[in-house]
Amino acid sequence: MLDWMVWTTPVAVFFSCIALMLAGMTIWEIKSPTTLRKGFLPIATTRGDRLFIGLLGAAYINLAFVGLSGKFAEWLQLEQDPSVWISFAISIAALVLVMRKG
């Protein structure tokens, strides 16, 4: 059923983190309902809104990194493409920024 998916360690960690975040946010919402607040995003958002926006941003960062990794290797004269763990770390940092300050 999932033969089309390349389940490498970074991919498994990425999807595991998403599942854990969704479970954690569900528990947090049940324990402490959220209210709208305005951060640097141009709209008032709840925790769930910021999580969704942050996850979309993380996905786009990962896709851009995978798409450009060959160019990065060429530009930086690397012997091989940079590790996807770099995009994972950047994605998590962007997600945390949106969740805390968005």
mmCIF file of N, CA and C in Angstrom:
data_model
loop_
_atom_site.group_PDB
_atom_site.id
_atom_site.type_symbol
_atom_site.label_atom_id
_atom_site.label_comp_id
_atom_site.label_asym_id
_atom_site.label_seq_id
_atom_site.Cartn_x
_atom_site.Cartn_y
_atom_site.Cartn_z
ATOM 1 N N MET A 1 0.813 -1.190 0.000
ATOM 2 C CA MET A 1 0.000 0.000 0.000
ATOM 3 C C MET A 1 0.865 1.265 0.000
ATOM 4 N N LEU A 2 1.939 1.272 0.746
ATOM 5 C CA LEU A 2 2.806 2.452 0.809
ATOM 6 C C LEU A 2 4.133 2.228 0.094
ATOM 7 N N ASP A 3 4.137 1.376 -0.933
ATOM 8 C CA ASP A 3 5.368 1.103 -1.661
ATOM 9 C C ASP A 3 5.904 2.320 -2.405
ATOM 10 N N TRP A 4 5.023 3.251 -2.747
ATOM 11 C CA TRP A 4 5.442 4.440 -3.473
ATOM 12 C C TRP A 4 6.264 5.386 -2.609
ATOM 13 N N MET A 5 6.140 5.275 -1.281
ATOM 14 C CA MET A 5 6.795 6.210 -0.360
ATOM 15 C C MET A 5 8.184 5.713 -0.007
ATOM 16 N N VAL A 6 9.147 6.596 -0.076
ATOM 17 C CA VAL A 6 10.504 6.257 0.313
ATOM 18 C C VAL A 6 10.651 6.593 1.801
ATOM 19 N N TRP A 7 10.555 5.577 2.647
ATOM 20 C CA TRP A 7 10.593 5.796 4.085
ATOM 21 C C TRP A 7 12.030 5.802 4.580
ATOM 22 N N THR A 8 12.693 6.924 4.367
ATOM 23 C CA THR A 8 14.029 7.105 4.923
ATOM 24 C C THR A 8 13.873 7.595 6.359
ATOM 25 N N THR A 9 14.947 7.596 7.085
ATOM 26 C CA THR A 9 14.897 8.057 8.480
ATOM 27 C C THR A 9 14.392 9.501 8.595
ATOM 28 N N PRO A 10 14.901 10.460 7.789
ATOM 29 C CA PRO A 10 14.374 11.824 7.911
ATOM 30 C C PRO A 10 12.882 11.929 7.632
ATOM 31 N N VAL A 11 12.388 11.180 6.652
ATOM 32 C CA VAL A 11 10.960 11.219 6.330
ATOM 33 C C VAL A 11 10.142 10.659 7.488
ATOM 34 N N ALA A 12 10.591 9.551 8.058
ATOM 35 C CA ALA A 12 9.879 8.948 9.188
ATOM 36 C C ALA A 12 9.885 9.881 10.393
ATOM 37 N N VAL A 13 11.008 10.530 10.665
ATOM 38 C CA VAL A 13 11.087 11.469 11.789
ATOM 39 C C VAL A 13 10.160 12.656 11.544
ATOM 40 N N PHE A 14 10.148 13.173 10.322
ATOM 41 C CA PHE A 14 9.308 14.319 9.986
ATOM 42 C C PHE A 14 7.834 14.005 10.216
ATOM 43 N N PHE A 15 7.357 12.880 9.700
ATOM 44 C CA PHE A 15 5.949 12.530 9.864
ATOM 45 C C PHE A 15 5.621 12.146 11.304
ATOM 46 N N SER A 16 6.559 11.555 12.015
ATOM 47 C CA SER A 16 6.348 11.246 13.432
ATOM 48 C C SER A 16 6.196 12.533 14.242
ATOM 49 N N CYS A 17 7.020 13.519 13.931
ATOM 50 C CA CYS A 17 6.921 14.805 14.631
ATOM 51 C C CYS A 17 5.578 15.479 14.361
ATOM 52 N N ILE A 18 5.098 15.410 13.135
ATOM 53 C CA ILE A 18 3.794 15.993 12.807
ATOM 54 C C ILE A 18 2.690 15.294 13.603
ATOM 55 N N ALA A 19 2.734 13.962 13.642
ATOM 56 C CA ALA A 19 1.719 13.216 14.395
ATOM 57 C C ALA A 19 1.767 13.563 15.878
ATOM 58 N N LEU A 20 2.968 13.673 16.436
ATOM 59 C CA LEU A 20 3.102 14.032 17.855
ATOM 60 C C LEU A 20 2.611 15.451 18.127
ATOM 61 N N MET A 21 2.898 16.369 17.204
ATOM 62 C CA MET A 21 2.419 17.744 17.379
ATOM 63 C C MET A 21 0.897 17.810 17.344
ATOM 64 N N LEU A 22 0.283 17.091 16.424
ATOM 65 C CA LEU A 22 -1.180 17.090 16.348
ATOM 66 C C LEU A 22 -1.809 16.490 17.606
ATOM 67 N N ALA A 23 -1.230 15.412 18.101
ATOM 68 C CA ALA A 23 -1.740 14.810 19.344
ATOM 69 C C ALA A 23 -1.547 15.762 20.519
ATOM 70 N N GLY A 24 -0.373 16.375 20.610
ATOM 71 C CA GLY A 24 -0.100 17.318 21.690
ATOM 72 C C GLY A 24 -1.008 18.533 21.647
ATOM 73 N N MET A 25 -1.235 19.068 20.445
ATOM 74 C CA MET A 25 -2.115 20.229 20.309
ATOM 75 C C MET A 25 -3.554 19.876 20.676
ATOM 76 N N THR A 26 -3.993 18.659 20.351
ATOM 77 C CA THR A 26 -5.340 18.234 20.710
ATOM 78 C C THR A 26 -5.497 18.185 22.225
ATOM 79 N N ILE A 27 -4.543 17.592 22.904
ATOM 80 C CA ILE A 27 -4.585 17.516 24.372
ATOM 81 C C ILE A 27 -4.527 18.903 24.982
ATOM 82 N N TRP A 28 -3.637 19.759 24.455
ATOM 83 C CA TRP A 28 -3.491 21.125 24.964
ATOM 84 C C TRP A 28 -4.793 21.914 24.781
ATOM 85 N N GLU A 29 -5.457 21.732 23.643
ATOM 86 C CA GLU A 29 -6.712 22.442 23.374
ATOM 87 C C GLU A 29 -7.816 21.977 24.311
ATOM 88 N N ILE A 30 -7.843 20.694 24.616
ATOM 89 C CA ILE A 30 -8.847 20.174 25.547
ATOM 90 C C ILE A 30 -8.600 20.724 26.952
ATOM 91 N N LYS A 31 -7.349 20.753 27.373
ATOM 92 C CA LYS A 31 -6.997 21.231 28.720
ATOM 93 C C LYS A 31 -7.144 22.741 28.859
ATOM 94 N N SER A 32 -6.757 23.485 27.815
ATOM 95 C CA SER A 32 -6.756 24.940 27.879
ATOM 96 C C SER A 32 -7.209 25.517 26.536
ATOM 97 N N PRO A 33 -8.520 25.801 26.397
ATOM 98 C CA PRO A 33 -9.005 26.349 25.115
ATOM 99 C C PRO A 33 -8.275 27.640 24.751
ATOM 100 N N THR A 34 -8.057 27.804 23.474
ATOM 101 C CA THR A 34 -7.270 28.934 22.993
ATOM 102 C C THR A 34 -8.138 30.154 22.710
ATOM 103 N N THR A 35 -7.499 31.292 22.614
ATOM 104 C CA THR A 35 -8.167 32.535 22.237
ATOM 105 C C THR A 35 -7.410 33.135 21.056
ATOM 106 N N LEU A 36 -8.073 34.005 20.332
ATOM 107 C CA LEU A 36 -7.417 34.681 19.213
ATOM 108 C C LEU A 36 -6.363 35.635 19.727
ATOM 109 N N ARG A 37 -5.246 35.724 18.999
ATOM 110 C CA ARG A 37 -4.239 36.731 19.306
ATOM 111 C C ARG A 37 -3.556 37.162 18.023
ATOM 112 N N LYS A 38 -2.976 38.328 18.050
ATOM 113 C CA LYS A 38 -2.322 38.888 16.874
ATOM 114 C C LYS A 38 -0.834 38.975 17.136
ATOM 115 N N GLY A 39 -0.059 38.361 16.269
ATOM 116 C CA GLY A 39 1.395 38.442 16.317
ATOM 117 C C GLY A 39 1.891 39.109 15.045
ATOM 118 N N PHE A 40 2.993 38.589 14.483
ATOM 119 C CA PHE A 40 3.509 39.187 13.254
ATOM 120 C C PHE A 40 2.721 38.763 12.009
ATOM 121 N N LEU A 41 1.895 37.728 12.125
ATOM 122 C CA LEU A 41 1.039 37.351 11.001
ATOM 123 C C LEU A 41 -0.030 38.425 10.819
ATOM 124 N N PRO A 42 -0.474 38.651 9.586
ATOM 125 C CA PRO A 42 -1.414 39.758 9.343
ATOM 126 C C PRO A 42 -2.848 39.489 9.788
ATOM 127 N N ILE A 43 -3.101 38.374 10.455
ATOM 128 C CA ILE A 43 -4.448 38.056 10.928
ATOM 129 C C ILE A 43 -4.377 37.585 12.370
ATOM 130 N N ALA A 44 -5.491 37.689 13.064
ATOM 131 C CA ALA A 44 -5.572 37.131 14.414
ATOM 132 C C ALA A 44 -5.708 35.612 14.285
ATOM 133 N N THR A 45 -4.926 34.869 15.067
ATOM 134 C CA THR A 45 -4.885 33.416 14.929
ATOM 135 C C THR A 45 -5.006 32.723 16.275
ATOM 136 N N THR A 46 -5.425 31.463 16.224
ATOM 137 C CA THR A 46 -5.412 30.601 17.403
ATOM 138 C C THR A 46 -4.172 29.709 17.313
ATOM 139 N N ARG A 47 -3.934 28.905 18.351
ATOM 140 C CA ARG A 47 -2.800 27.971 18.308
ATOM 141 C C ARG A 47 -2.901 27.026 17.126
ATOM 142 N N GLY A 48 -4.095 26.519 16.877
ATOM 143 C CA GLY A 48 -4.298 25.599 15.759
ATOM 144 C C GLY A 48 -4.029 26.249 14.411
ATOM 145 N N ASP A 49 -4.448 27.507 14.269
ATOM 146 C CA ASP A 49 -4.171 28.247 13.032
ATOM 147 C C ASP A 49 -2.674 28.386 12.818
ATOM 148 N N ARG A 50 -1.963 28.768 13.885
ATOM 149 C CA ARG A 50 -0.514 28.942 13.777
ATOM 150 C C ARG A 50 0.194 27.622 13.488
ATOM 151 N N LEU A 51 -0.312 26.519 14.072
ATOM 152 C CA LEU A 51 0.270 25.207 13.775
ATOM 153 C C LEU A 51 0.078 24.875 12.307
ATOM 154 N N PHE A 52 -1.121 25.089 11.778
ATOM 155 C CA PHE A 52 -1.392 24.811 10.368
ATOM 156 C C PHE A 52 -0.499 25.652 9.465
ATOM 157 N N ILE A 53 -0.414 26.943 9.729
ATOM 158 C CA ILE A 53 0.429 27.836 8.929
ATOM 159 C C ILE A 53 1.890 27.412 9.039
ATOM 160 N N GLY A 54 2.335 27.073 10.255
ATOM 161 C CA GLY A 54 3.713 26.630 10.449
ATOM 162 C C GLY A 54 4.020 25.325 9.732
ATOM 163 N N LEU A 55 3.066 24.378 9.740
ATOM 164 C CA LEU A 55 3.272 23.106 9.038
ATOM 165 C C LEU A 55 3.321 23.309 7.525
ATOM 166 N N LEU A 56 2.479 24.204 7.012
ATOM 167 C CA LEU A 56 2.554 24.517 5.584
ATOM 168 C C LEU A 56 3.910 25.119 5.234
ATOM 169 N N GLY A 57 4.367 26.045 6.057
ATOM 170 C CA GLY A 57 5.679 26.645 5.829
ATOM 171 C C GLY A 57 6.794 25.614 5.890
ATOM 172 N N ALA A 58 6.718 24.697 6.863
ATOM 173 C CA ALA A 58 7.734 23.648 6.985
ATOM 174 C C ALA A 58 7.736 22.752 5.756
ATOM 175 N N ALA A 59 6.562 22.422 5.249
ATOM 176 C CA ALA A 59 6.487 21.589 4.050
ATOM 177 C C ALA A 59 7.112 22.297 2.857
ATOM 178 N N TYR A 60 6.811 23.579 2.687
ATOM 179 C CA TYR A 60 7.386 24.325 1.570
ATOM 180 C C TYR A 60 8.900 24.469 1.711
ATOM 181 N N ILE A 61 9.382 24.674 2.913
ATOM 182 C CA ILE A 61 10.832 24.757 3.128
ATOM 183 C C ILE A 61 11.492 23.440 2.736
ATOM 184 N N ASN A 62 10.921 22.322 3.169
ATOM 185 C CA ASN A 62 11.492 21.019 2.827
ATOM 186 C C ASN A 62 11.451 20.770 1.327
ATOM 187 N N LEU A 63 10.330 21.079 0.680
ATOM 188 C CA LEU A 63 10.239 20.879 -0.767
ATOM 189 C C LEU A 63 11.234 21.755 -1.517
ATOM 190 N N ALA A 64 11.363 22.998 -1.110
ATOM 191 C CA ALA A 64 12.323 23.897 -1.757
ATOM 192 C C ALA A 64 13.749 23.392 -1.570
ATOM 193 N N PHE A 65 14.060 22.922 -0.371
ATOM 194 C CA PHE A 65 15.406 22.426 -0.106
ATOM 195 C C PHE A 65 15.713 21.203 -0.956
ATOM 196 N N VAL A 66 14.767 20.271 -1.020
ATOM 197 C CA VAL A 66 14.978 19.069 -1.837
ATOM 198 C C VAL A 66 15.136 19.455 -3.307
ATOM 199 N N GLY A 67 14.328 20.384 -3.771
ATOM 200 C CA GLY A 67 14.412 20.816 -5.159
ATOM 201 C C GLY A 67 15.689 21.560 -5.496
ATOM 202 N N LEU A 68 16.222 22.296 -4.525
ATOM 203 C CA LEU A 68 17.414 23.108 -4.763
ATOM 204 C C LEU A 68 18.707 22.484 -4.253
ATOM 205 N N SER A 69 18.640 21.321 -3.648
ATOM 206 C CA SER A 69 19.852 20.753 -3.036
ATOM 207 C C SER A 69 20.947 20.491 -4.065
ATOM 208 N N GLY A 70 20.582 20.106 -5.281
ATOM 209 C CA GLY A 70 21.586 19.925 -6.328
ATOM 210 C C GLY A 70 22.272 21.238 -6.676
ATOM 211 N N LYS A 71 21.488 22.311 -6.724
ATOM 212 C CA LYS A 71 22.065 23.644 -6.998
ATOM 213 C C LYS A 71 22.957 24.092 -5.848
ATOM 214 N N PHE A 72 22.517 23.819 -4.595
ATOM 215 C CA PHE A 72 23.355 24.178 -3.444
ATOM 216 C C PHE A 72 24.707 23.476 -3.532
ATOM 217 N N ALA A 73 24.695 22.198 -3.894
ATOM 218 C CA ALA A 73 25.943 21.442 -4.016
ATOM 219 C C ALA A 73 26.830 22.043 -5.107
ATOM 220 N N GLU A 74 26.190 22.478 -6.183
ATOM 221 C CA GLU A 74 26.945 23.095 -7.278
ATOM 222 C C GLU A 74 27.511 24.448 -6.869
ATOM 223 N N TRP A 75 26.665 25.293 -6.271
ATOM 224 C CA TRP A 75 27.092 26.632 -5.874
ATOM 225 C C TRP A 75 28.183 26.605 -4.808
ATOM 226 N N LEU A 76 28.038 25.690 -3.852
ATOM 227 C CA LEU A 76 29.003 25.611 -2.747
ATOM 228 C C LEU A 76 30.133 24.632 -3.031
ATOM 229 N N GLN A 77 30.151 24.068 -4.227
ATOM 230 C CA GLN A 77 31.175 23.125 -4.673
ATOM 231 C C GLN A 77 31.324 21.953 -3.700
ATOM 232 N N LEU A 78 30.170 21.361 -3.342
ATOM 233 C CA LEU A 78 30.159 20.199 -2.460
ATOM 234 C C LEU A 78 30.261 18.936 -3.297
ATOM 235 N N GLU A 79 30.806 17.885 -2.698
ATOM 236 C CA GLU A 79 30.935 16.620 -3.415
ATOM 237 C C GLU A 79 29.589 15.909 -3.567
ATOM 238 N N GLN A 80 28.688 16.119 -2.609
ATOM 239 C CA GLN A 80 27.361 15.507 -2.674
ATOM 240 C C GLN A 80 26.321 16.515 -2.202
ATOM 241 N N ASP A 81 25.053 16.208 -2.455
ATOM 242 C CA ASP A 81 23.972 17.104 -2.037
ATOM 243 C C ASP A 81 23.964 17.249 -0.522
ATOM 244 N N PRO A 82 23.611 18.439 -0.016
ATOM 245 C CA PRO A 82 23.535 18.612 1.435
ATOM 246 C C PRO A 82 22.464 17.716 2.054
ATOM 247 N N SER A 83 22.640 17.403 3.317
ATOM 248 C CA SER A 83 21.730 16.503 4.035
ATOM 249 C C SER A 83 20.350 17.133 4.213
ATOM 250 N N VAL A 84 19.325 16.299 4.126
ATOM 251 C CA VAL A 84 17.965 16.792 4.353
ATOM 252 C C VAL A 84 17.733 17.149 5.816
ATOM 253 N N TRP A 85 18.633 16.743 6.693
ATOM 254 C CA TRP A 85 18.515 17.127 8.103
ATOM 255 C C TRP A 85 18.641 18.640 8.262
ATOM 256 N N ILE A 86 19.335 19.282 7.332
ATOM 257 C CA ILE A 86 19.457 20.742 7.374
ATOM 258 C C ILE A 86 18.075 21.370 7.165
ATOM 259 N N SER A 87 17.344 20.892 6.165
ATOM 260 C CA SER A 87 16.015 21.449 5.925
ATOM 261 C C SER A 87 15.062 21.106 7.061
ATOM 262 N N PHE A 88 15.245 19.948 7.680
ATOM 263 C CA PHE A 88 14.421 19.571 8.826
ATOM 264 C C PHE A 88 14.632 20.565 9.972
ATOM 265 N N ALA A 89 15.888 20.894 10.260
ATOM 266 C CA ALA A 89 16.191 21.842 11.341
ATOM 267 C C ALA A 89 15.643 23.230 11.023
ATOM 268 N N ILE A 90 15.794 23.675 9.769
ATOM 269 C CA ILE A 90 15.265 24.982 9.375
ATOM 270 C C ILE A 90 13.734 24.991 9.481
ATOM 271 N N SER A 91 13.106 23.893 9.076
ATOM 272 C CA SER A 91 11.646 23.789 9.147
ATOM 273 C C SER A 91 11.149 23.867 10.584
ATOM 274 N N ILE A 92 11.815 23.145 11.477
ATOM 275 C CA ILE A 92 11.416 23.168 12.885
ATOM 276 C C ILE A 92 11.594 24.565 13.472
ATOM 277 N N ALA A 93 12.706 25.231 13.127
ATOM 278 C CA ALA A 93 12.930 26.592 13.618
ATOM 279 C C ALA A 93 11.838 27.537 13.119
ATOM 280 N N ALA A 94 11.458 27.417 11.844
ATOM 281 C CA ALA A 94 10.395 28.260 11.294
ATOM 282 C C ALA A 94 9.058 27.960 11.970
ATOM 283 N N LEU A 95 8.781 26.697 12.215
ATOM 284 C CA LEU A 95 7.542 26.312 12.888
ATOM 285 C C LEU A 95 7.489 26.878 14.308
ATOM 286 N N VAL A 96 8.581 26.782 15.024
ATOM 287 C CA VAL A 96 8.630 27.318 16.393
ATOM 288 C C VAL A 96 8.443 28.840 16.363
ATOM 289 N N LEU A 97 9.045 29.504 15.405
ATOM 290 C CA LEU A 97 8.893 30.961 15.286
ATOM 291 C C LEU A 97 7.429 31.339 15.060
ATOM 292 N N VAL A 98 6.772 30.651 14.154
ATOM 293 C CA VAL A 98 5.355 30.946 13.870
ATOM 294 C C VAL A 98 4.495 30.644 15.099
ATOM 295 N N MET A 99 4.766 29.539 15.772
ATOM 296 C CA MET A 99 3.965 29.184 16.941
ATOM 297 C C MET A 99 4.147 30.179 18.086
ATOM 298 N N ARG A 100 5.359 30.658 18.288
ATOM 299 C CA ARG A 100 5.624 31.542 19.428
ATOM 300 C C ARG A 100 5.282 33.008 19.139
ATOM 301 N N LYS A 101 5.623 33.481 17.948
ATOM 302 C CA LYS A 101 5.497 34.914 17.668
ATOM 303 C C LYS A 101 4.423 35.247 16.630
ATOM 304 N N GLY A 102 3.885 34.234 15.948
ATOM 305 C CA GLY A 102 2.912 34.470 14.863
ATOM 306 C C GLY A 102 1.639 34.906 15.392
#
